Tab-separated table of C-alpha atoms and ligand atoms in Angstrom:
chain	number	residue	atom	x	y	z
A	25	MET	CA	-31.153	-63.610	-9.587
A	26	LYS	CA	-29.831	-60.074	-10.046
A	27	LEU	CA	-32.626	-57.555	-10.299
A	28	ASN	CA	-31.491	-56.293	-13.686
A	29	ARG	CA	-31.078	-59.749	-15.239
A	30	PHE	CA	-32.906	-62.970	-15.988
A	31	GLY	CA	-30.161	-65.515	-15.399
A	32	GLU	CA	-27.357	-64.286	-17.652
A	33	TYR	CA	-29.730	-62.323	-19.933
A	34	GLY	CA	-30.910	-58.730	-19.828
A	35	GLY	CA	-28.614	-56.166	-18.264
A	36	GLN	CA	-28.075	-52.542	-19.182
A	37	TYR	CA	-25.769	-52.061	-22.162
A	38	ILE	CA	-26.246	-48.352	-22.693
A	39	PRO	CA	-24.239	-45.208	-23.385
A	40	GLU	CA	-22.828	-43.446	-20.327
A	41	THR	CA	-25.107	-40.456	-20.980
A	42	LEU	CA	-28.207	-42.580	-20.342
A	43	MET	CA	-27.050	-44.110	-17.049
A	44	HIS	CA	-28.445	-41.314	-14.944
A	45	GLU	CA	-31.819	-41.343	-16.714
A	46	MET	CA	-32.049	-45.111	-16.464
A	47	SER	CA	-31.532	-45.039	-12.720
A	48	ARG	CA	-34.146	-42.259	-12.410
A	49	LEU	CA	-36.558	-44.410	-14.392
A	50	GLU	CA	-35.803	-47.461	-12.246
A	51	LYS	CA	-36.467	-45.525	-9.065
A	52	ALA	CA	-39.613	-43.852	-10.380
A	53	TYR	CA	-40.984	-47.162	-11.586
A	54	ALA	CA	-40.174	-48.931	-8.312
A	55	PHE	CA	-42.037	-46.183	-6.477
A	56	TYR	CA	-45.110	-45.803	-8.692
A	57	LYS	CA	-45.768	-49.486	-9.188
A	58	GLU	CA	-46.525	-49.664	-5.472
A	59	ASP	CA	-48.280	-46.285	-5.338
A	60	PRO	CA	-52.049	-46.694	-4.730
A	61	ASP	CA	-52.903	-43.517	-6.716
A	62	PHE	CA	-50.869	-44.598	-9.729
A	63	LYS	CA	-52.338	-48.086	-9.620
A	64	ALA	CA	-55.885	-46.731	-9.384
A	65	GLN	CA	-55.347	-44.297	-12.270
A	66	LEU	CA	-53.870	-46.990	-14.506
A	67	ALA	CA	-56.619	-49.462	-13.609
A	68	GLY	CA	-59.178	-46.753	-14.460
A	69	LEU	CA	-57.617	-46.088	-17.868
A	70	LEU	CA	-57.396	-49.796	-18.655
A	71	ARG	CA	-61.046	-50.286	-17.760
A	72	ASP	CA	-62.702	-47.126	-19.080
A	73	TYR	CA	-60.479	-46.300	-22.031
A	74	ALA	CA	-58.868	-49.555	-23.192
A	75	GLY	CA	-61.931	-51.699	-22.456
A	76	ARG	CA	-60.473	-54.229	-19.989
A	77	PRO	CA	-60.920	-56.885	-18.860
A	78	SER	CA	-60.718	-58.517	-22.281
A	79	LEU	CA	-62.896	-61.587	-22.784
A	80	LEU	CA	-61.775	-65.173	-22.415
A	81	TYR	CA	-63.877	-66.771	-25.125
A	82	TYR	CA	-64.575	-70.497	-25.363
A	83	ALA	CA	-64.182	-71.348	-29.055
A	84	ALA	CA	-66.705	-74.202	-29.105
A	85	LYS	CA	-66.757	-74.769	-32.865
A	86	MET	CA	-62.983	-74.771	-33.155
A	87	SER	CA	-62.696	-77.126	-30.160
A	88	ARG	CA	-65.166	-79.552	-31.708
A	89	ASP	CA	-63.451	-79.319	-35.081
A	90	LEU	CA	-60.009	-80.074	-33.649
A	91	GLY	CA	-61.330	-82.847	-31.421
A	92	GLY	CA	-58.907	-82.428	-28.535
A	93	ALA	CA	-58.510	-79.981	-25.654
A	94	LYS	CA	-61.053	-77.185	-25.283
A	95	VAL	CA	-59.775	-74.015	-26.925
A	96	TYR	CA	-60.102	-70.634	-25.233
A	97	LEU	CA	-59.164	-67.346	-26.895
A	98	LYS	CA	-57.887	-64.425	-24.823
A	99	ARG	CA	-59.325	-61.548	-26.809
A	100	GLU	CA	-56.702	-58.772	-26.741
A	101	ASP	CA	-57.986	-57.891	-30.215
A	102	LEU	CA	-60.992	-56.280	-28.512
A	103	ASN	CA	-58.887	-53.626	-26.776
A	104	HIS	CA	-58.941	-50.007	-27.919
A	105	THR	CA	-56.498	-49.622	-30.867
A	106	GLY	CA	-56.922	-53.329	-31.569
A	107	SER	CA	-54.111	-55.075	-29.732
A	108	HIS	CA	-52.345	-55.679	-26.420
A	109	LYS	CA	-49.973	-52.737	-27.090
A	110	ILE	CA	-52.306	-50.292	-25.342
A	111	ASN	CA	-51.680	-52.026	-21.947
A	112	ASN	CA	-48.016	-51.070	-22.067
A	113	VAL	CA	-48.285	-47.573	-23.537
A	114	LEU	CA	-50.896	-46.426	-21.032
A	115	GLY	CA	-48.631	-47.603	-18.203
A	116	GLN	CA	-45.499	-45.972	-19.579
A	117	ALA	CA	-47.238	-42.732	-20.618
A	118	LEU	CA	-48.750	-42.355	-17.162
A	119	LEU	CA	-45.368	-43.048	-15.561
A	120	ALA	CA	-43.680	-40.499	-17.861
A	121	LYS	CA	-46.195	-37.891	-16.807
A	122	LYS	CA	-45.571	-38.606	-13.136
A	123	MET	CA	-41.857	-38.179	-13.819
A	124	GLY	CA	-42.581	-34.707	-15.194
A	125	LYS	CA	-41.906	-35.600	-18.827
A	126	THR	CA	-43.730	-33.678	-21.536
A	127	ARG	CA	-42.622	-35.619	-24.600
A	128	LEU	CA	-42.749	-39.278	-25.669
A	129	ILE	CA	-40.646	-40.858	-28.367
A	130	ALA	CA	-41.188	-44.353	-29.727
A	131	GLU	CA	-39.990	-46.728	-32.421
A	132	THR	CA	-42.419	-48.590	-34.599
A	133	GLY	CA	-42.235	-51.326	-37.224
A	134	ALA	CA	-45.665	-51.936	-38.685
A	135	GLY	CA	-46.986	-48.893	-36.879
A	136	GLN	CA	-49.022	-50.732	-34.252
A	137	HIS	CA	-46.902	-49.581	-31.336
A	138	GLY	CA	-46.566	-46.116	-32.873
A	139	VAL	CA	-50.339	-45.782	-33.102
A	140	ALA	CA	-50.770	-46.983	-29.508
A	141	ALA	CA	-48.108	-44.529	-28.255
A	142	ALA	CA	-49.692	-41.701	-30.276
A	143	THR	CA	-53.071	-42.607	-28.748
A	144	ALA	CA	-51.793	-42.539	-25.165
A	145	ALA	CA	-49.987	-39.252	-25.863
A	146	ALA	CA	-53.154	-37.643	-27.236
A	147	LEU	CA	-55.146	-38.804	-24.228
A	148	LEU	CA	-52.594	-37.732	-21.630
A	149	ASP	CA	-51.572	-34.455	-23.304
A	150	LEU	CA	-48.016	-35.395	-24.127
A	151	ARG	CA	-46.096	-34.465	-27.267
A	152	CYS	CA	-45.217	-37.541	-29.280
A	153	GLU	CA	-42.680	-38.301	-32.006
A	154	VAL	CA	-42.353	-41.697	-33.629
A	155	PHE	CA	-39.349	-43.060	-35.525
A	156	MET	CA	-40.148	-45.456	-38.348
A	157	GLY	CA	-38.000	-47.057	-41.032
A	158	GLU	CA	-38.579	-45.485	-44.446
A	159	GLU	CA	-39.248	-48.926	-45.899
A	160	ASP	CA	-41.909	-49.580	-43.230
A	161	MET	CA	-43.474	-46.145	-43.806
A	162	GLU	CA	-44.092	-47.069	-47.433
A	163	ARG	CA	-45.532	-50.481	-46.502
A	164	GLN	CA	-47.721	-49.084	-43.717
A	165	SER	CA	-48.857	-45.692	-44.986
A	166	LEU	CA	-52.270	-46.039	-43.335
A	167	ASN	CA	-50.714	-46.253	-39.873
A	168	VAL	CA	-48.447	-43.280	-40.660
A	169	TYR	CA	-51.525	-41.187	-41.416
A	170	ARG	CA	-53.282	-42.564	-38.338
A	171	MET	CA	-50.419	-41.382	-36.105
A	172	GLN	CA	-50.530	-37.964	-37.765
A	173	LEU	CA	-54.276	-37.737	-37.094
A	174	LEU	CA	-53.514	-38.447	-33.449
A	175	GLY	CA	-51.174	-35.450	-33.404
A	176	THR	CA	-47.886	-37.348	-33.594
A	177	GLN	CA	-44.949	-36.431	-35.784
A	178	VAL	CA	-43.495	-39.403	-37.693
A	179	HIS	CA	-39.790	-39.296	-38.566
A	180	PRO	CA	-38.545	-41.476	-41.427
A	181	VAL	CA	-35.423	-43.479	-40.532
A	182	LYS	CA	-33.093	-43.714	-43.520
A	183	THR	CA	-30.233	-45.655	-41.929
A	184	GLY	CA	-29.407	-49.370	-42.245
A	185	THR	CA	-32.078	-51.464	-43.900
A	186	ARG	CA	-34.678	-48.792	-42.975
A	187	VAL	CA	-36.807	-51.142	-40.861
A	188	LEU	CA	-37.681	-51.736	-37.204
A	189	LYS	CA	-34.204	-52.434	-35.801
A	190	ASP	CA	-32.941	-49.196	-37.385
A	191	ALA	CA	-35.895	-47.318	-35.908
A	192	VAL	CA	-34.934	-48.620	-32.424
A	193	ASN	CA	-31.343	-47.397	-32.961
A	194	GLU	CA	-32.553	-43.967	-34.051
A	195	THR	CA	-35.015	-43.582	-31.160
A	196	MET	CA	-32.256	-44.521	-28.694
A	197	ARG	CA	-29.993	-41.882	-30.309
A	198	GLU	CA	-32.726	-39.284	-30.016
A	199	TRP	CA	-33.133	-40.145	-26.331
A	200	VAL	CA	-29.401	-39.642	-25.766
A	201	ARG	CA	-29.670	-36.259	-27.533
A	202	ARG	CA	-32.652	-35.092	-25.500
A	203	VAL	CA	-33.415	-36.886	-22.282
A	204	GLU	CA	-34.505	-34.107	-19.931
A	205	ASP	CA	-38.140	-33.750	-21.010
A	206	THR	CA	-38.419	-37.023	-22.940
A	207	HIS	CA	-39.410	-40.609	-22.169
A	208	TYR	CA	-38.684	-43.409	-24.636
A	209	VAL	CA	-41.732	-45.703	-24.695
A	210	ILE	CA	-40.214	-49.038	-25.733
A	211	GLY	CA	-42.810	-51.229	-27.419
A	212	SER	CA	-41.905	-54.701	-26.177
A	213	VAL	CA	-40.134	-56.590	-23.373
A	214	MET	CA	-36.735	-55.616	-24.726
A	215	GLY	CA	-34.015	-53.021	-24.370
A	216	PRO	CA	-31.999	-52.216	-21.253
A	217	HIS	CA	-33.215	-52.862	-17.711
A	218	PRO	CA	-35.768	-51.787	-16.400
A	219	PHE	CA	-37.752	-51.979	-19.673
A	220	PRO	CA	-38.087	-55.783	-19.939
A	221	ARG	CA	-39.509	-55.946	-16.403
A	222	MET	CA	-41.592	-52.807	-16.626
A	223	VAL	CA	-43.224	-53.744	-19.938
A	224	ARG	CA	-43.795	-57.288	-18.651
A	225	ASP	CA	-45.500	-55.938	-15.533
A	226	PHE	CA	-47.775	-53.696	-17.620
A	227	GLN	CA	-48.643	-56.621	-19.920
A	228	SER	CA	-49.062	-59.170	-17.129
A	229	ILE	CA	-52.674	-58.000	-16.753
A	230	ILE	CA	-53.390	-60.359	-19.686
A	231	GLY	CA	-52.362	-63.467	-17.735
A	232	GLN	CA	-53.825	-62.250	-14.429
A	233	GLU	CA	-57.223	-61.968	-16.076
A	234	ALA	CA	-56.867	-65.154	-18.121
A	235	ARG	CA	-55.889	-67.250	-15.111
A	236	GLN	CA	-58.840	-66.034	-13.087
A	237	GLN	CA	-61.231	-66.366	-16.051
A	238	VAL	CA	-60.199	-69.929	-16.894
A	239	LEU	CA	-60.522	-70.968	-13.255
A	240	GLU	CA	-64.044	-69.497	-13.205
A	241	GLN	CA	-65.062	-71.152	-16.480
A	242	GLU	CA	-63.261	-74.514	-16.221
A	243	GLY	CA	-62.666	-74.887	-12.504
A	244	LYS	CA	-59.045	-75.831	-13.207
A	245	LEU	CA	-55.891	-74.592	-14.867
A	246	PRO	CA	-55.337	-75.055	-18.623
A	247	LEU	CA	-52.894	-77.613	-20.019
A	248	ALA	CA	-51.135	-74.957	-22.080
A	249	VAL	CA	-50.960	-71.259	-22.861
A	250	ILE	CA	-49.895	-70.345	-26.397
A	251	ALA	CA	-48.832	-66.947	-27.744
A	252	CYS	CA	-46.907	-65.474	-30.673
A	253	VAL	CA	-43.490	-63.981	-30.000
A	254	GLY	CA	-41.941	-60.953	-31.660
A	255	GLY	CA	-40.117	-59.074	-28.910
A	256	GLY	CA	-42.279	-61.174	-26.625
A	257	SER	CA	-44.575	-58.777	-24.758
A	258	ASN	CA	-47.967	-60.385	-25.358
A	259	ALA	CA	-46.412	-63.792	-24.673
A	260	ILE	CA	-44.748	-62.837	-21.399
A	261	GLY	CA	-47.902	-60.883	-20.505
A	262	ILE	CA	-50.088	-63.979	-20.705
A	263	PHE	CA	-47.379	-66.400	-19.415
A	264	TYR	CA	-46.272	-64.500	-16.345
A	265	ASP	CA	-48.958	-65.432	-13.824
A	266	PHE	CA	-48.835	-69.065	-14.983
A	267	ILE	CA	-45.059	-69.448	-14.473
A	268	PRO	CA	-45.424	-70.871	-10.924
A	269	ASP	CA	-48.031	-73.369	-12.208
A	270	GLN	CA	-45.524	-76.001	-13.351
A	271	GLU	CA	-48.269	-78.179	-14.877
A	272	VAL	CA	-49.210	-75.452	-17.385
A	273	GLN	CA	-47.111	-75.615	-20.570
A	274	LEU	CA	-46.039	-72.238	-21.905
A	275	ILE	CA	-45.503	-72.154	-25.655
A	276	GLY	CA	-44.175	-69.224	-27.679
A	277	CYS	CA	-44.582	-69.200	-31.462
A	278	GLU	CA	-41.940	-67.391	-33.487
A	279	ALA	CA	-41.978	-66.590	-37.175
A	280	ALA	CA	-40.421	-69.223	-39.426
A	281	GLY	CA	-41.261	-67.020	-42.450
A	282	LYS	CA	-40.490	-68.912	-45.656
A	283	GLY	CA	-38.915	-71.746	-43.638
A	284	LEU	CA	-36.187	-72.306	-41.051
A	285	ASP	CA	-33.903	-73.698	-43.755
A	286	THR	CA	-34.067	-70.459	-45.730
A	287	PRO	CA	-32.550	-67.107	-44.698
A	288	HIS	CA	-36.075	-65.645	-44.674
A	289	HIS	CA	-37.342	-66.056	-41.121
A	290	ALA	CA	-37.328	-64.296	-37.740
A	291	ALA	CA	-36.945	-67.414	-35.567
A	292	THR	CA	-34.683	-66.019	-32.865
A	293	ILE	CA	-34.757	-68.951	-30.445
A	294	SER	CA	-34.721	-71.703	-33.099
A	295	ARG	CA	-31.964	-70.156	-35.193
A	296	GLY	CA	-30.362	-67.342	-33.168
A	297	ARG	CA	-27.433	-67.169	-30.762
A	298	ALA	CA	-26.733	-65.248	-27.579
A	299	GLY	CA	-25.437	-61.741	-28.159
A	300	ILE	CA	-25.732	-58.115	-27.089
A	301	PHE	CA	-27.846	-55.599	-29.006
A	302	HIS	CA	-30.326	-52.832	-28.251
A	303	GLY	CA	-29.101	-52.529	-24.675
A	304	MET	CA	-29.614	-56.151	-23.634
A	305	LYS	CA	-28.081	-59.589	-23.683
A	306	SER	CA	-30.406	-62.108	-25.306
A	307	TYR	CA	-30.815	-64.352	-28.351
A	308	PHE	CA	-30.461	-62.670	-31.750
A	309	CYS	CA	-30.486	-63.770	-35.368
A	310	GLN	CA	-26.877	-63.196	-36.426
A	311	ASP	CA	-24.669	-63.814	-39.417
A	312	PRO	CA	-21.507	-65.937	-38.980
A	313	GLU	CA	-19.537	-62.771	-38.039
A	314	GLY	CA	-22.013	-61.944	-35.274
A	315	GLN	CA	-23.654	-59.047	-37.114
A	316	ILE	CA	-27.428	-58.796	-36.665
A	317	ALA	CA	-28.968	-60.667	-39.589
A	318	PRO	CA	-31.804	-59.290	-41.694
A	319	VAL	CA	-35.012	-61.036	-40.676
A	320	TYR	CA	-38.240	-61.697	-42.498
A	321	SER	CA	-41.833	-62.585	-41.669
A	322	ILE	CA	-45.138	-61.938	-43.426
A	323	SER	CA	-46.110	-60.475	-40.077
A	324	ALA	CA	-44.507	-57.087	-39.452
A	325	GLY	CA	-45.009	-57.422	-35.695
A	326	LEU	CA	-42.843	-60.554	-35.517
A	327	ASP	CA	-40.173	-59.144	-37.832
A	328	TYR	CA	-37.560	-58.418	-35.125
A	329	PRO	CA	-34.098	-60.072	-34.934
A	330	GLY	CA	-34.162	-60.447	-31.136
A	331	ILE	CA	-36.350	-61.627	-28.281
A	332	GLY	CA	-36.853	-60.278	-24.773
A	333	PRO	CA	-34.268	-61.520	-22.248
A	334	GLU	CA	-36.849	-63.161	-19.985
A	335	HIS	CA	-37.844	-65.448	-22.863
A	336	ALA	CA	-34.180	-66.376	-23.405
A	337	TYR	CA	-34.110	-67.362	-19.741
A	338	LEU	CA	-37.425	-69.276	-19.843
A	339	HIS	CA	-36.093	-71.129	-22.879
A	340	ASP	CA	-32.753	-72.054	-21.288
A	341	THR	CA	-34.401	-73.215	-18.079
A	342	GLY	CA	-37.006	-75.204	-20.012
A	343	ARG	CA	-39.972	-73.484	-18.355
A	344	ALA	CA	-41.277	-72.365	-21.753
A	345	GLN	CA	-40.998	-73.960	-25.193
A	346	TYR	CA	-40.578	-72.053	-28.419
A	347	VAL	CA	-41.786	-73.360	-31.744
A	348	ALA	CA	-41.554	-71.883	-35.231
A	349	VAL	CA	-44.531	-71.318	-37.539
A	350	THR	CA	-44.238	-70.499	-41.257
A	351	ASP	CA	-46.021	-67.752	-43.219
A	352	GLU	CA	-48.080	-70.393	-44.994
A	353	GLU	CA	-49.222	-72.018	-41.738
A	354	ALA	CA	-50.059	-68.617	-40.244
A	355	VAL	CA	-52.050	-67.484	-43.283
A	356	THR	CA	-54.000	-70.751	-43.270
A	357	ALA	CA	-54.736	-70.293	-39.553
A	358	PHE	CA	-55.806	-66.680	-40.199
A	359	GLU	CA	-58.361	-67.914	-42.738
A	360	TYR	CA	-59.355	-70.815	-40.478
A	361	LEU	CA	-60.203	-68.696	-37.430
A	362	ALA	CA	-62.121	-66.210	-39.583
A	363	ALA	CA	-64.282	-68.914	-41.159
A	364	MET	CA	-64.579	-71.122	-38.052
A	365	GLU	CA	-65.275	-68.592	-35.301
A	366	GLY	CA	-65.983	-65.334	-37.129
A	367	ILE	CA	-62.865	-63.782	-35.604
A	368	ILE	CA	-60.179	-62.311	-37.867
A	369	PRO	CA	-56.946	-62.402	-35.841
A	370	ALA	CA	-53.833	-60.318	-36.442
A	371	ILE	CA	-51.426	-62.272	-38.646
A	372	GLU	CA	-49.036	-62.234	-35.644
A	373	SER	CA	-51.649	-63.950	-33.452
A	374	ALA	CA	-52.418	-66.383	-36.302
A	375	HIS	CA	-48.971	-67.919	-35.653
A	376	ALA	CA	-50.237	-69.016	-32.223
A	377	VAL	CA	-53.524	-70.229	-33.713
A	378	ALA	CA	-51.555	-72.299	-36.258
A	379	TYR	CA	-49.596	-74.106	-33.581
A	380	ALA	CA	-52.720	-74.638	-31.463
A	381	ARG	CA	-54.391	-76.344	-34.434
A	382	LYS	CA	-51.631	-78.964	-34.425
A	383	PHE	CA	-51.331	-79.196	-30.665
A	384	ALA	CA	-54.932	-79.269	-29.354
A	385	PRO	CA	-55.823	-82.584	-31.074
A	386	THR	CA	-52.957	-84.303	-29.183
A	387	LEU	CA	-54.458	-83.319	-25.805
A	388	ASP	CA	-57.187	-84.754	-23.624
A	389	LYS	CA	-60.768	-83.530	-24.231
A	390	GLU	CA	-61.115	-82.824	-20.504
A	391	GLY	CA	-58.282	-80.290	-20.624
A	392	SER	CA	-58.138	-76.799	-22.084
A	393	ILE	CA	-55.661	-74.486	-23.774
A	394	ILE	CA	-55.595	-70.708	-24.026
A	395	ILE	CA	-54.439	-68.905	-27.171
A	396	CYS	CA	-53.539	-65.239	-26.879
A	397	ILE	CA	-55.207	-63.366	-29.736
A	398	SER	CA	-52.823	-60.424	-29.426
A	399	GLY	CA	-54.609	-58.247	-31.969
A	400	ARG	CA	-57.254	-57.959	-34.651
A	401	GLY	CA	-56.596	-58.683	-38.280
A	402	ASP	CA	-58.191	-55.752	-40.140
A	403	LYS	CA	-54.720	-54.321	-40.748
A	404	ASP	CA	-53.658	-57.551	-42.473
A	405	VAL	CA	-56.556	-58.240	-44.786
A	406	ALA	CA	-54.967	-56.571	-47.828
A	407	ALA	CA	-51.637	-58.355	-47.303
A	408	ILE	CA	-53.347	-61.744	-46.980
A	409	ALA	CA	-55.318	-61.096	-50.160
A	410	ARG	CA	-52.042	-60.234	-51.911
A	411	TYR	CA	-50.428	-63.399	-50.511
A	412	ARG	CA	-53.278	-65.426	-51.992
A	413	GLY	CA	-52.968	-63.615	-55.315
A	414	VAL	CA	-56.295	-61.832	-54.932
A	415	SER	CA	-56.259	-58.193	-55.973
A	416	ILE	CA	-58.468	-55.943	-53.918
A	417	TYR	CA	-58.878	-52.210	-54.111
A	418	GLU	CA	-56.947	-50.599	-51.234
B	520	PLP	C1	-46.610	-55.853	-31.996
B	520	PLP	C2	-47.471	-57.033	-32.044
B	520	PLP	C3	-46.989	-58.324	-31.725
B	520	PLP	C4	-45.563	-58.618	-31.409
B	520	PLP	O1	-45.066	-58.008	-30.268
B	520	PLP	P1	-44.802	-58.794	-28.901
B	520	PLP	O2	-44.022	-57.824	-28.103
B	520	PLP	O3	-44.045	-60.031	-29.234
B	520	PLP	O4	-46.127	-59.110	-28.318
B	520	PLP	C5	-47.886	-59.383	-31.736
B	520	PLP	N1	-49.182	-59.201	-32.062
B	520	PLP	C6	-49.680	-57.993	-32.391
B	520	PLP	C7	-51.113	-57.876	-32.737
B	520	PLP	C8	-48.843	-56.863	-32.402
B	520	PLP	O5	-49.343	-55.673	-32.731
């Protein structure tokens, strides 16, 4: 397999002006990922600042209720800033610093990645500017203010449909305009090589820990590992160390929104086709002319028309399966986990919980499954109340 691809997917579809920077980044990353000092510094930040390792929690009540395989939750919601995003931004921010960069730029949809990037920038003394669709800024004003508190400047993106994909375009343009002192912290396993590999490596700590933890607690590997998929970083992060374990099923849950038979979903694998966008070849939701289609999910973090190229490859080769979960199923799972285990998951993560609720009862009681709880649900409480027709004071 070519280093910059996963089968036919991935690659580096970028403007000429970025070629030089991309090869600098590739070289710097190849060097630092083997550098003992870099590794020790990152491990220190992940432990002392982000709060790793995250717990692998045996959900006894949920397991009993479902009556099948034992259910374990990988608690990325307990990380600083409330999701797995911090794993990636600390890695990239530290790398940027080593490369002599003084400024980070980032795209954000719901603001989760923007907040994480702003956090890492504050900690590591880097300037930070975040590009966010105007539409998203209105929907997520709390996260806009949060980024400002952290010392980050938020730029409204007024092009296209003024959402995440437009923010990615604008951040890429800004990088082309000003590359010398600037690193673009991409928020998921997407974009041109080396980002899909680099982000995967930074997130693979999730699966390294989970694999070791489940072996300690169960004495054997799980039957399945289940995670939600937007761009795919928490999923590939928890899958990666289990890929060689052929007996472990890897299941990604994408957003079926209002249903796969409506235009209102973000189910890239179920309904998308291969194409080239945002610097990579992968699966994308497209209209019949091949234009990127507008996507929808109740969960802002899954509201992306593409998927990381490594997932496209894992899908084609059959090593991972991808299923689609509707808004309604995810909201019900959100409420279920809150009431059952006292854990309010991010609505993104609730997509994985929803599938696990259907899947666990079909499995042997002696076996186990791991669900990646990619983030905490505080940010979603108001939206869920609205979905249920409850009006609460925000
Ligand atoms: C951003 C986000 C996601 C989706 O991103 P991936 O790259 O697919 O992991 C999922 N869960 C939470 C909590 C998020 O913040």
